JSON list of C-alpha atoms in Angstrom, two decimals:
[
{"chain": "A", "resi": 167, "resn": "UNK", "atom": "CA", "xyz": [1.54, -11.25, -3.07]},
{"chain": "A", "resi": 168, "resn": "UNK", "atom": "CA", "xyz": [2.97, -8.82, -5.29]},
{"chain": "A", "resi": 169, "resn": "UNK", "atom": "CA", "xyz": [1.79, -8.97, -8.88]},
{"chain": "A", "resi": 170, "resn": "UNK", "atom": "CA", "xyz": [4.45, -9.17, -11.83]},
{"chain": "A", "resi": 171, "resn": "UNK", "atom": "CA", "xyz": [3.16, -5.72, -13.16]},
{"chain": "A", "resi": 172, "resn": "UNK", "atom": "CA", "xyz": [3.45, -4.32, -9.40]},
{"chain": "A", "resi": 173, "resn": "UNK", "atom": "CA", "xyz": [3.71, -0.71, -8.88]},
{"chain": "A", "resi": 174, "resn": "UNK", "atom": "CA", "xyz": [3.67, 1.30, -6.11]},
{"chain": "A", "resi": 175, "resn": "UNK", "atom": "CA", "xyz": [3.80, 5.48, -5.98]},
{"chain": "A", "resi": 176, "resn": "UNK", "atom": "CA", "xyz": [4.28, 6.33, -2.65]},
{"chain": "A", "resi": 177, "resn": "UNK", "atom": "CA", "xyz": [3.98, 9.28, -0.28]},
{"chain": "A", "resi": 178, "resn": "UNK", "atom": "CA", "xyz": [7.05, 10.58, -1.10]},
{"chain": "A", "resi": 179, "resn": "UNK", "atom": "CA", "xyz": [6.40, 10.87, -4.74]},
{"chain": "A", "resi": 180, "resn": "UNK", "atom": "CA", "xyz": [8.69, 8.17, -5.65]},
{"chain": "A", "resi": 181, "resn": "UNK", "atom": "CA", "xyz": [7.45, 4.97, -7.80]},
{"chain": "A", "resi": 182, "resn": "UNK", "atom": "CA", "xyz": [9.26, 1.69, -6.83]},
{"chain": "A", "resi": 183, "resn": "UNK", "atom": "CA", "xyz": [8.38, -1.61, -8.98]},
{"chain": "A", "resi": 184, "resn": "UNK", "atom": "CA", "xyz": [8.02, -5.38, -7.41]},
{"chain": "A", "resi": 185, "resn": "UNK", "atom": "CA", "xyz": [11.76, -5.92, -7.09]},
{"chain": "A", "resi": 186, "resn": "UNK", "atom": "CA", "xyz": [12.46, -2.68, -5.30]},
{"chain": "A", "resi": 187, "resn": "UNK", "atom": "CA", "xyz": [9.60, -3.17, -2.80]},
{"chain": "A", "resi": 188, "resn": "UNK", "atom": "CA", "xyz": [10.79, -6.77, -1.84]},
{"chain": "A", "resi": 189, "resn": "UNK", "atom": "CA", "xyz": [13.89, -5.50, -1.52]},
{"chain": "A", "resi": 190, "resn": "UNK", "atom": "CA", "xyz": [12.70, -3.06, 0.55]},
{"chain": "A", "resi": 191, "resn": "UNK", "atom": "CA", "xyz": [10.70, -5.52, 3.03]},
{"chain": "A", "resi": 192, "resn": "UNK", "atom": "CA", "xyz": [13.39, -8.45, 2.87]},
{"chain": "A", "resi": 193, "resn": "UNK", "atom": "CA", "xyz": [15.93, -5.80, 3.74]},
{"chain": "A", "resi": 194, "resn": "UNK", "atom": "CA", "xyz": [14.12, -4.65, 6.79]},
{"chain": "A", "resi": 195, "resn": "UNK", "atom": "CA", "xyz": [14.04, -1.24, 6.16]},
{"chain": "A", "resi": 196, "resn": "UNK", "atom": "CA", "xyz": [10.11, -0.80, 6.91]},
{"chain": "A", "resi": 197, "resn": "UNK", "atom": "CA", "xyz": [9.47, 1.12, 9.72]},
{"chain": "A", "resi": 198, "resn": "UNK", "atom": "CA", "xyz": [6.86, 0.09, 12.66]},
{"chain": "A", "resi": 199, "resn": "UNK", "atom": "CA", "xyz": [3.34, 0.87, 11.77]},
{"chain": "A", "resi": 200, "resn": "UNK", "atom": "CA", "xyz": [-0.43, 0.67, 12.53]},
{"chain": "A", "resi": 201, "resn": "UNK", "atom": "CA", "xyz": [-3.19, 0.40, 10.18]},
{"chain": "A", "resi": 202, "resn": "UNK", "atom": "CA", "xyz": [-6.85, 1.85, 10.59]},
{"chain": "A", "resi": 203, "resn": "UNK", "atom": "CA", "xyz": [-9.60, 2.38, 8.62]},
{"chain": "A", "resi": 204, "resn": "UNK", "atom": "CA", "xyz": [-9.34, -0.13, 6.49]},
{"chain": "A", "resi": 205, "resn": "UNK", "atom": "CA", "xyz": [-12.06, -0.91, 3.72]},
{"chain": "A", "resi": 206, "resn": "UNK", "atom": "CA", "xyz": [-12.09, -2.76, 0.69]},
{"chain": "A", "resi": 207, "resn": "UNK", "atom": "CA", "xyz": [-14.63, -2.04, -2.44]},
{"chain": "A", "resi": 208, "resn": "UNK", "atom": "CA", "xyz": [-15.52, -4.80, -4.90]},
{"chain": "A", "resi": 209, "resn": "UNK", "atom": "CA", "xyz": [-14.90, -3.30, -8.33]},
{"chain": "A", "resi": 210, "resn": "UNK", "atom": "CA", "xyz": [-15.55, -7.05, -9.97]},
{"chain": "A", "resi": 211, "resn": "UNK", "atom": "CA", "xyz": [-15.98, -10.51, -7.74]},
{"chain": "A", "resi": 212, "resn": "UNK", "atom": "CA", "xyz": [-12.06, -10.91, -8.90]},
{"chain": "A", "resi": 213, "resn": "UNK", "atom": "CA", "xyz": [-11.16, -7.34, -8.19]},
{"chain": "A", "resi": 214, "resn": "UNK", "atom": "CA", "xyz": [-10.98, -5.45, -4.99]},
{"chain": "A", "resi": 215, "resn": "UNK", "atom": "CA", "xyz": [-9.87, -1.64, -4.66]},
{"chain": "A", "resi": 216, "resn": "UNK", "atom": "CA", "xyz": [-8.38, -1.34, -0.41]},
{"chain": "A", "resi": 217, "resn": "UNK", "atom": "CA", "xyz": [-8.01, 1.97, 1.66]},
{"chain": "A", "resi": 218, "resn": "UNK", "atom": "CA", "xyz": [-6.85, 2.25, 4.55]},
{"chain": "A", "resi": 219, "resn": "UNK", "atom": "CA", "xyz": [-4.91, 5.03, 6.89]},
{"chain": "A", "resi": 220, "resn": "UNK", "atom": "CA", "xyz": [-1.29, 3.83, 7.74]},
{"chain": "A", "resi": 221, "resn": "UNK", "atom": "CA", "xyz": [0.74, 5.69, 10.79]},
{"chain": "A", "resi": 222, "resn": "UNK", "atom": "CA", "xyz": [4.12, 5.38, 10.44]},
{"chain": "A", "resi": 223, "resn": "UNK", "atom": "CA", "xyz": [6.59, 5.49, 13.29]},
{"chain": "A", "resi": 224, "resn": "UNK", "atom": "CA", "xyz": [10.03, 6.10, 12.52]},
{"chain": "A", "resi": 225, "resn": "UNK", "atom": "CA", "xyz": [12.90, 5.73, 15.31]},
{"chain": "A", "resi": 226, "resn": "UNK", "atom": "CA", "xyz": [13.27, 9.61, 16.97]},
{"chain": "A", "resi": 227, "resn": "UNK", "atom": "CA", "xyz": [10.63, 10.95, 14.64]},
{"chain": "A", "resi": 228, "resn": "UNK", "atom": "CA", "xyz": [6.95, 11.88, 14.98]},
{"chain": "A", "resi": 229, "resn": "UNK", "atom": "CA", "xyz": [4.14, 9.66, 13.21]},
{"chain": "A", "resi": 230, "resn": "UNK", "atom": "CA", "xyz": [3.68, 10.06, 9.91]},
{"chain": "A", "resi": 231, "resn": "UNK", "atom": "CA", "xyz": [0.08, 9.52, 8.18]},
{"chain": "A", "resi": 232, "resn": "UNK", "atom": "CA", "xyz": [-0.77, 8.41, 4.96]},
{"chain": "A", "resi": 233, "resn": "UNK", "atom": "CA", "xyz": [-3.52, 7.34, 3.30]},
{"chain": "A", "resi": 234, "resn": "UNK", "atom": "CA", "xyz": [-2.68, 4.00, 1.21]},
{"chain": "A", "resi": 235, "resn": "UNK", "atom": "CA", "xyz": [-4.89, 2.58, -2.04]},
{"chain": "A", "resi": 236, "resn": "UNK", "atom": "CA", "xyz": [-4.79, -0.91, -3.34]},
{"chain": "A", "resi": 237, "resn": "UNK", "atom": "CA", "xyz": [-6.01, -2.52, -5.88]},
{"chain": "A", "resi": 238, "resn": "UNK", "atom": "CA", "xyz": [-6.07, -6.77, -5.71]},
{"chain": "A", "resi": 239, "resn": "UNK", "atom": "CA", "xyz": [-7.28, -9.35, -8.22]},
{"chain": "A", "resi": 240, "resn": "UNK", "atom": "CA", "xyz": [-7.76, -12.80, -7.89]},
{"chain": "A", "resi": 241, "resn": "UNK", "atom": "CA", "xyz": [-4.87, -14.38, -10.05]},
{"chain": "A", "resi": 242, "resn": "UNK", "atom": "CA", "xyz": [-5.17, -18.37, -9.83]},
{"chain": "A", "resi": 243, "resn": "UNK", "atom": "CA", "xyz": [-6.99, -18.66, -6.58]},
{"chain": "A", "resi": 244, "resn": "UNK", "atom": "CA", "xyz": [-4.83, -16.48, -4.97]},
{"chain": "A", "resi": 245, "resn": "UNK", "atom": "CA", "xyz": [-4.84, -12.69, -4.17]},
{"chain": "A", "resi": 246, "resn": "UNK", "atom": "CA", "xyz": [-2.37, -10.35, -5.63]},
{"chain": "A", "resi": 247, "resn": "UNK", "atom": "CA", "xyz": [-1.44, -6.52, -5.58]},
{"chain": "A", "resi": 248, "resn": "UNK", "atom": "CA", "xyz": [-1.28, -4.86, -9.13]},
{"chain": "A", "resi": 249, "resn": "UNK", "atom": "CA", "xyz": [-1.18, -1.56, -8.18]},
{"chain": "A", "resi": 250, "resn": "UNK", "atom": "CA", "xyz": [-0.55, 0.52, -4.54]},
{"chain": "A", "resi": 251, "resn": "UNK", "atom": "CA", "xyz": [-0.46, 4.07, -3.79]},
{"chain": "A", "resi": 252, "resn": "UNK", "atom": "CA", "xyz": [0.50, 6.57, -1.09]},
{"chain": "A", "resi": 253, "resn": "UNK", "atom": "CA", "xyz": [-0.55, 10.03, -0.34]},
{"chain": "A", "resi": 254, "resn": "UNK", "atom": "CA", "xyz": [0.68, 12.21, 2.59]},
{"chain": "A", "resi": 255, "resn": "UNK", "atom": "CA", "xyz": [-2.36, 13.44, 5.18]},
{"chain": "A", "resi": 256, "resn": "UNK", "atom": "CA", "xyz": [-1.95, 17.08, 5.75]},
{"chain": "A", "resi": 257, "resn": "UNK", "atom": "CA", "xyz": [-3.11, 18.09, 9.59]},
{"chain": "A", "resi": 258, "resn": "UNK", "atom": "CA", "xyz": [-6.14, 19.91, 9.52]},
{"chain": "A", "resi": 259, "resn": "UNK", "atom": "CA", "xyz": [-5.46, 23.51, 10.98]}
]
């Protein structure tokens, strides 16, 4: 799925490229998590920009939300991810 430009920033503020993040998945080092509020946006009929909230569950830890950005293209019939990004939701006091 992953694009052989693939980038990713994530939450954390570090940037991992398409070997790190299958590395990352094969390893099994993700932690459990649900997705909601997913949408996607048509930016071209081969080109889709995808948000969606992700809540993150580590082991002995409390949820942690993000907000997540993709964007896909069509590549050969097939969809890919060029480009992902994370950003940390701050609790609204």
């Amino acid at each position: 799925m992953l694009s052989e430009g693939y980038v990713e920033y994530g939450a954390s503020g570090r940037i991992y490229d398409r070997q790190q993040t299958i590395a990352a998945v094969t390893a099994g080092s993700i932690d459990p998590c649900t997705i909601t509020g997913f949408t996607a946006r048509w930016l071209d009929p081969d080109v889709a920009l995808v948000n969606y909230q992700l809540i993150r569950r580590p082991r002995g830890s409390e949820p942690v939300h993000t907000m997540r950005h993709s964007i896909w293209k069509r590549v050969g019939g097939r969809w890919k991810i060029l480009y992902h990004q994370g950003r940390a939701l701050v609790p609204a006091e």
